GROMACS .gro file of C-alpha atoms in nm:
model
  295
    1UNK     CA    1 -11.195 -15.620   3.253
    2UNK     CA    2 -11.483 -15.844   3.220
    3UNK     CA    3 -11.610 -15.954   2.876
    4UNK     CA    4 -11.974 -15.870   2.924
    5UNK     CA    5 -11.819 -15.502   2.989
    6UNK     CA    6 -11.607 -15.526   2.689
    7UNK     CA    7 -11.855 -15.628   2.415
    8UNK     CA    8 -12.079 -15.320   2.534
    9UNK     CA    9 -11.792 -15.100   2.358
   10UNK     CA   10 -11.848 -15.011   2.018
   11UNK     CA   11 -11.492 -15.185   1.819
   12UNK     CA   12 -11.202 -14.971   1.738
   13UNK     CA   13 -11.079 -15.213   1.432
   14UNK     CA   14 -11.198 -15.593   1.458
   15UNK     CA   15 -11.555 -15.683   1.419
   16UNK     CA   16 -11.825 -15.754   1.688
   17UNK     CA   17 -11.825 -16.110   1.533
   18UNK     CA   18 -11.481 -16.139   1.540
   19UNK     CA   19 -11.492 -15.993   1.959
   20UNK     CA   20 -11.749 -16.290   1.991
   21UNK     CA   21 -11.551 -16.561   1.805
   22UNK     CA   22 -11.255 -16.467   2.038
   23UNK     CA   23 -11.450 -16.459   2.388
   24UNK     CA   24 -11.587 -16.786   2.263
   25UNK     CA   25 -11.304 -16.987   2.103
   26UNK     CA   26 -11.018 -16.839   2.316
   27UNK     CA   27 -10.846 -16.723   1.993
   28UNK     CA   28 -10.857 -16.581   1.644
   29UNK     CA   29 -10.700 -16.484   1.297
   30UNK     CA   30 -10.769 -16.093   1.187
   31UNK     CA   31 -10.605 -16.021   0.841
   32UNK     CA   32 -10.482 -15.730   0.694
   33UNK     CA   33 -10.408 -15.567   1.022
   34UNK     CA   34 -10.058 -15.367   0.893
   35UNK     CA   35 -10.062 -15.184   0.569
   36UNK     CA   36  -9.717 -15.163   0.337
   37UNK     CA   37  -9.558 -14.892   0.533
   38UNK     CA   38  -9.585 -15.060   0.857
   39UNK     CA   39  -9.495 -15.375   0.712
   40UNK     CA   40  -9.175 -15.269   0.569
   41UNK     CA   41  -9.075 -15.122   0.895
   42UNK     CA   42  -9.112 -15.443   1.064
   43UNK     CA   43  -8.959 -15.629   0.790
   44UNK     CA   44  -8.626 -15.379   0.822
   45UNK     CA   45  -8.635 -15.431   1.202
   46UNK     CA   46  -8.660 -15.807   1.171
   47UNK     CA   47  -8.328 -15.818   0.897
   48UNK     CA   48  -8.153 -15.521   1.113
   49UNK     CA   49  -8.161 -15.805   1.438
   50UNK     CA   50  -8.119 -16.087   1.218
   51UNK     CA   51  -7.774 -15.920   1.079
   52UNK     CA   52  -7.712 -15.791   1.497
   53UNK     CA   53  -7.704 -16.173   1.549
   54UNK     CA   54  -7.453 -16.304   1.262
   55UNK     CA   55  -7.124 -16.207   1.528
   56UNK     CA   56  -7.274 -16.440   1.800
   57UNK     CA   57  -7.164 -16.772   1.859
   58UNK     CA   58  -7.391 -16.838   2.197
   59UNK     CA   59  -7.735 -16.751   2.362
   60UNK     CA   60  -7.745 -16.400   2.542
   61UNK     CA   61  -8.025 -16.219   2.732
   62UNK     CA   62  -8.144 -16.040   2.410
   63UNK     CA   63  -8.094 -16.290   2.121
   64UNK     CA   64  -8.187 -16.702   2.133
   65UNK     CA   65  -7.975 -16.870   1.830
   66UNK     CA   66  -8.059 -17.244   1.771
   67UNK     CA   67  -7.762 -17.471   1.814
   68UNK     CA   68  -7.621 -17.430   1.447
   69UNK     CA   69  -7.649 -17.091   1.403
   70UNK     CA   70  -7.336 -16.899   1.254
   71UNK     CA   71  -7.242 -16.593   1.091
   72UNK     CA   72  -7.300 -16.742   0.727
   73UNK     CA   73  -7.600 -16.887   0.838
   74UNK     CA   74  -7.789 -16.711   1.095
   75UNK     CA   75  -8.059 -16.893   1.285
   76UNK     CA   76  -8.236 -16.699   1.562
   77UNK     CA   77  -8.510 -16.825   1.744
   78UNK     CA   78  -8.602 -16.550   1.938
   79UNK     CA   79  -8.512 -16.177   2.058
   80UNK     CA   80  -8.628 -16.084   2.372
   81UNK     CA   81  -8.775 -15.752   2.437
   82UNK     CA   82  -8.762 -15.680   2.080
   83UNK     CA   83  -8.936 -15.324   2.156
   84UNK     CA   84  -8.669 -15.201   2.387
   85UNK     CA   85  -8.430 -15.185   2.074
   86UNK     CA   86  -8.644 -15.069   1.801
   87UNK     CA   87  -8.888 -14.794   1.829
   88UNK     CA   88  -9.108 -14.907   1.513
   89UNK     CA   89  -9.217 -15.224   1.680
   90UNK     CA   90  -9.322 -15.030   1.971
   91UNK     CA   91  -9.509 -14.735   1.784
   92UNK     CA   92  -9.705 -15.046   1.607
   93UNK     CA   93  -9.855 -15.097   1.941
   94UNK     CA   94  -9.864 -14.767   2.105
   95UNK     CA   95  -9.941 -14.519   1.772
   96UNK     CA   96 -10.034 -14.828   1.523
   97UNK     CA   97 -10.363 -15.057   1.492
   98UNK     CA   98 -10.197 -15.321   1.712
   99UNK     CA   99 -10.274 -15.092   2.011
  100UNK     CA  100 -10.656 -15.041   1.879
  101UNK     CA  101 -10.674 -15.416   1.788
  102UNK     CA  102 -10.584 -15.451   2.190
  103UNK     CA  103 -10.823 -15.247   2.313
  104UNK     CA  104 -11.071 -15.387   2.113
  105UNK     CA  105 -11.031 -15.717   2.337
  106UNK     CA  106 -10.924 -15.582   2.653
  107UNK     CA  107 -11.089 -15.265   2.705
  108UNK     CA  108 -10.977 -14.903   2.690
  109UNK     CA  109 -10.706 -14.919   2.930
  110UNK     CA  110 -10.440 -15.149   2.787
  111UNK     CA  111 -10.124 -15.272   2.999
  112UNK     CA  112  -9.770 -15.389   2.857
  113UNK     CA  113  -9.626 -15.667   2.972
  114UNK     CA  114  -9.399 -15.821   2.703
  115UNK     CA  115  -9.292 -15.835   2.370
  116UNK     CA  116  -9.038 -16.086   2.211
  117UNK     CA  117  -8.957 -16.178   1.822
  118UNK     CA  118  -9.061 -16.551   1.748
  119UNK     CA  119  -8.858 -16.709   1.438
  120UNK     CA  120  -8.922 -17.061   1.270
  121UNK     CA  121  -8.592 -17.124   1.032
  122UNK     CA  122  -8.652 -17.289   0.739
  123UNK     CA  123  -8.625 -17.677   0.674
  124UNK     CA  124  -8.756 -17.743   1.018
  125UNK     CA  125  -8.754 -17.428   1.230
  126UNK     CA  126  -8.797 -17.544   1.619
  127UNK     CA  127  -9.181 -17.650   1.750
  128UNK     CA  128  -9.338 -17.512   2.010
  129UNK     CA  129  -9.517 -17.785   2.255
  130UNK     CA  130  -9.889 -17.753   2.403
  131UNK     CA  131  -9.927 -17.527   2.669
  132UNK     CA  132 -10.085 -17.238   2.833
  133UNK     CA  133  -9.956 -16.877   2.929
  134UNK     CA  134 -10.060 -16.827   3.246
  135UNK     CA  135  -9.828 -17.091   3.440
  136UNK     CA  136  -9.554 -16.913   3.294
  137UNK     CA  137  -9.685 -16.535   3.386
  138UNK     CA  138  -9.997 -16.565   3.625
  139UNK     CA  139 -10.187 -16.245   3.688
  140UNK     CA  140 -10.458 -16.086   3.893
  141UNK     CA  141 -10.714 -16.178   3.684
  142UNK     CA  142 -10.719 -16.321   3.315
  143UNK     CA  143 -10.807 -16.050   3.117
  144UNK     CA  144 -10.440 -16.144   2.931
  145UNK     CA  145 -10.390 -16.194   2.580
  146UNK     CA  146 -10.097 -16.220   2.321
  147UNK     CA  147 -10.124 -16.046   2.020
  148UNK     CA  148  -9.935 -16.255   1.711
  149UNK     CA  149  -9.826 -16.024   1.382
  150UNK     CA  150  -9.724 -16.253   1.095
  151UNK     CA  151  -9.405 -16.053   0.913
  152UNK     CA  152  -9.443 -16.298   0.625
  153UNK     CA  153  -9.704 -16.489   0.497
  154UNK     CA  154  -9.752 -16.792   0.700
  155UNK     CA  155  -9.911 -17.124   0.582
  156UNK     CA  156  -9.990 -17.440   0.728
  157UNK     CA  157  -9.645 -17.596   0.619
  158UNK     CA  158  -9.461 -17.313   0.795
  159UNK     CA  159  -9.565 -17.377   1.175
  160UNK     CA  160  -9.843 -17.105   1.212
  161UNK     CA  161 -10.000 -17.088   1.574
  162UNK     CA  162 -10.252 -17.347   1.640
  163UNK     CA  163 -10.487 -17.321   1.934
  164UNK     CA  164 -10.742 -17.580   2.106
  165UNK     CA  165 -11.110 -17.396   2.098
  166UNK     CA  166 -11.264 -17.340   2.457
  167UNK     CA  167 -10.963 -17.478   2.634
  168UNK     CA  168 -10.905 -17.115   2.811
  169UNK     CA  169 -11.312 -17.243   2.945
  170UNK     CA  170 -11.113 -17.513   3.135
  171UNK     CA  171 -10.875 -17.579   3.382
  172UNK     CA  172 -10.496 -17.454   3.352
  173UNK     CA  173 -10.295 -17.738   3.347
  174UNK     CA  174  -9.965 -17.799   3.542
  175UNK     CA  175  -9.647 -17.765   3.333
  176UNK     CA  176  -9.388 -17.932   3.554
  177UNK     CA  177  -9.297 -18.299   3.591
  178UNK     CA  178  -9.307 -18.379   3.968
  179UNK     CA  179  -9.090 -18.065   4.060
  180UNK     CA  180  -8.923 -18.003   3.753
  181UNK     CA  181  -9.060 -17.743   3.527
  182UNK     CA  182  -9.097 -17.866   3.185
  183UNK     CA  183  -9.275 -17.542   3.035
  184UNK     CA  184  -9.557 -17.732   2.848
  185UNK     CA  185  -9.818 -18.002   2.913
  186UNK     CA  186  -9.679 -18.342   2.966
  187UNK     CA  187  -9.788 -18.638   2.784
  188UNK     CA  188  -9.966 -18.763   3.073
  189UNK     CA  189 -10.183 -18.424   3.095
  190UNK     CA  190 -10.245 -18.406   2.728
  191UNK     CA  191 -10.544 -18.665   2.826
  192UNK     CA  192 -10.703 -18.343   2.974
  193UNK     CA  193 -10.674 -18.168   2.601
  194UNK     CA  194 -10.963 -18.209   2.344
  195UNK     CA  195 -10.664 -18.223   2.031
  196UNK     CA  196 -10.975 -18.292   1.788
  197UNK     CA  197 -11.065 -17.935   1.862
  198UNK     CA  198 -10.749 -17.809   1.702
  199UNK     CA  199 -10.805 -17.443   1.530
  200UNK     CA  200 -10.511 -17.313   1.300
  201UNK     CA  201 -10.444 -16.957   1.284
  202UNK     CA  202 -10.260 -16.874   0.916
  203UNK     CA  203 -10.258 -16.577   0.800
  204UNK     CA  204 -10.110 -16.366   0.512
  205UNK     CA  205  -9.796 -16.143   0.591
  206UNK     CA  206  -9.966 -15.823   0.840
  207UNK     CA  207 -10.210 -16.039   0.968
  208UNK     CA  208 -10.230 -16.101   1.328
  209UNK     CA  209 -10.361 -16.368   1.578
  210UNK     CA  210 -10.455 -16.299   1.907
  211UNK     CA  211 -10.518 -16.568   2.186
  212UNK     CA  212 -10.609 -16.573   2.546
  213UNK     CA  213 -10.351 -16.672   2.823
  214UNK     CA  214 -10.512 -16.919   2.931
  215UNK     CA  215 -10.566 -17.121   2.578
  216UNK     CA  216 -10.396 -17.425   2.491
  217UNK     CA  217 -10.182 -17.351   2.204
  218UNK     CA  218  -9.843 -17.484   2.001
  219UNK     CA  219  -9.708 -17.471   1.658
  220UNK     CA  220  -9.547 -17.726   1.489
  221UNK     CA  221  -9.179 -17.704   1.337
  222UNK     CA  222  -9.173 -17.527   0.982
  223UNK     CA  223  -9.121 -17.748   0.738
  224UNK     CA  224  -9.131 -17.496   0.418
  225UNK     CA  225  -8.862 -17.348   0.244
  226UNK     CA  226  -8.929 -16.969   0.370
  227UNK     CA  227  -8.915 -16.822   0.695
  228UNK     CA  228  -9.186 -16.766   1.001
  229UNK     CA  229  -9.079 -16.453   1.177
  230UNK     CA  230  -9.376 -16.364   1.436
  231UNK     CA  231  -9.380 -16.002   1.603
  232UNK     CA  232  -9.536 -16.097   1.986
  233UNK     CA  233  -9.727 -15.846   2.236
  234UNK     CA  234  -9.799 -15.961   2.562
  235UNK     CA  235 -10.096 -15.748   2.706
  236UNK     CA  236 -10.345 -15.745   2.996
  237UNK     CA  237 -10.611 -15.486   3.095
  238UNK     CA  238 -10.519 -15.214   3.313
  239UNK     CA  239 -10.675 -15.395   3.615
  240UNK     CA  240 -10.453 -15.693   3.527
  241UNK     CA  241 -10.133 -15.702   3.711
  242UNK     CA  242  -9.846 -15.999   3.717
  243UNK     CA  243  -9.794 -16.218   4.047
  244UNK     CA  244  -9.452 -16.336   3.983
  245UNK     CA  245  -9.113 -16.122   3.852
  246UNK     CA  246  -9.098 -16.039   3.499
  247UNK     CA  247  -8.865 -16.285   3.291
  248UNK     CA  248  -8.816 -16.073   2.998
  249UNK     CA  249  -8.662 -15.701   3.136
  250UNK     CA  250  -8.779 -15.440   2.958
  251UNK     CA  251  -8.804 -15.028   2.985
  252UNK     CA  252  -9.155 -15.064   2.934
  253UNK     CA  253  -9.278 -15.304   3.173
  254UNK     CA  254  -9.613 -15.232   3.325
  255UNK     CA  255  -9.669 -14.883   3.084
  256UNK     CA  256 -10.047 -14.793   2.981
  257UNK     CA  257 -10.074 -14.817   2.642
  258UNK     CA  258 -10.411 -14.698   2.572
  259UNK     CA  259 -10.617 -14.553   2.791
  260UNK     CA  260 -10.567 -14.369   3.161
  261UNK     CA  261 -10.552 -14.614   3.437
  262UNK     CA  262 -10.720 -14.591   3.781
  263UNK     CA  263 -10.499 -14.706   4.013
  264UNK     CA  264 -10.733 -15.010   4.077
  265UNK     CA  265 -10.724 -15.415   4.016
  266UNK     CA  266 -10.937 -15.652   4.003
  267UNK     CA  267 -10.846 -16.041   4.152
  268UNK     CA  268 -11.006 -16.357   4.076
  269UNK     CA  269 -11.061 -16.607   4.319
  270UNK     CA  270 -10.899 -16.957   4.305
  271UNK     CA  271 -10.538 -17.113   4.320
  272UNK     CA  272 -10.260 -17.187   4.116
  273UNK     CA  273  -9.897 -17.284   4.076
  274UNK     CA  274  -9.670 -17.052   4.014
  275UNK     CA  275  -9.338 -17.099   3.765
  276UNK     CA  276  -8.980 -17.091   3.904
  277UNK     CA  277  -8.853 -16.784   4.026
  278UNK     CA  278  -8.718 -16.598   3.682
  279UNK     CA  279  -8.571 -16.256   3.866
  280UNK     CA  280  -8.288 -16.311   3.663
  281UNK     CA  281  -8.475 -16.368   3.343
  282UNK     CA  282  -8.480 -16.696   3.105
  283UNK     CA  283  -8.336 -16.744   2.742
  284UNK     CA  284  -8.686 -16.845   2.542
  285UNK     CA  285  -8.924 -17.113   2.562
  286UNK     CA  286  -8.754 -17.294   2.296
  287UNK     CA  287  -8.499 -17.397   2.491
  288UNK     CA  288  -8.683 -17.463   2.833
  289UNK     CA  289  -8.917 -17.700   2.627
  290UNK     CA  290  -8.620 -17.856   2.420
  291UNK     CA  291  -8.439 -17.897   2.740
  292UNK     CA  292  -8.084 -17.737   2.608
  293UNK     CA  293  -7.986 -17.584   2.907
  294UNK     CA  294  -8.140 -17.532   3.302
  295UNK     CA  295  -8.380 -17.255   3.191
   0.00000   0.00000   0.00000
């Protein structure tokens, strides 16, 4: 759905000023989105996933773990499609405030694409290098966002999301190095990015970040003594659908979570480089960028 049409609608949760800031900068943070009840439900989900991971010695299709993960000191990096395995995380979107926030940015019809629960463990949890999301999952139009939910307080030391302001208004940058997919913007191509326009989206527990899938973003390692779990929902307007296979399989793929869909899509003009064929899925952005496996 086009920005001009969205801004004519009365917002449900965030302010009109916050919507304007999002469309101008390509990303914002919004405080006090989850109440205490939702926070406790989400924290329980996090603890359940961590406990489930303790028996693992290597990553699998659901759990991506750090190389030094052990039962005694579990170090999860990602849970893929956590909404498939925890009803509260799904209801936070469909019945809770995340759906309202999504409507305020995407319009009244919201389509689910994927979910993931990312961790940055204390004392050096993995960085995420500068990248855009569109090269990973291009859609028919650019009304695609990620909403991140901080499930613990996230200070600058814990590696919060960082965006490059207004980068969503510029070119999509190649995430290949010659013919090899690297999953981030190469050092050579970083010259195209105005790193001085960085915006740090830290926040309290229960706050959310929102960024366009065109926005250049990343995050530093977690150098604090505290964890940084982040629940992520990737969503689009109802009229935007993916061109390429879904790498994170989910029983909710392409479900309309808000509004009534009219069976129409909008296609933006132009061309772009598509990602590798992930018909069989992939582990995580961490493993790709850290070159641990042949993802």
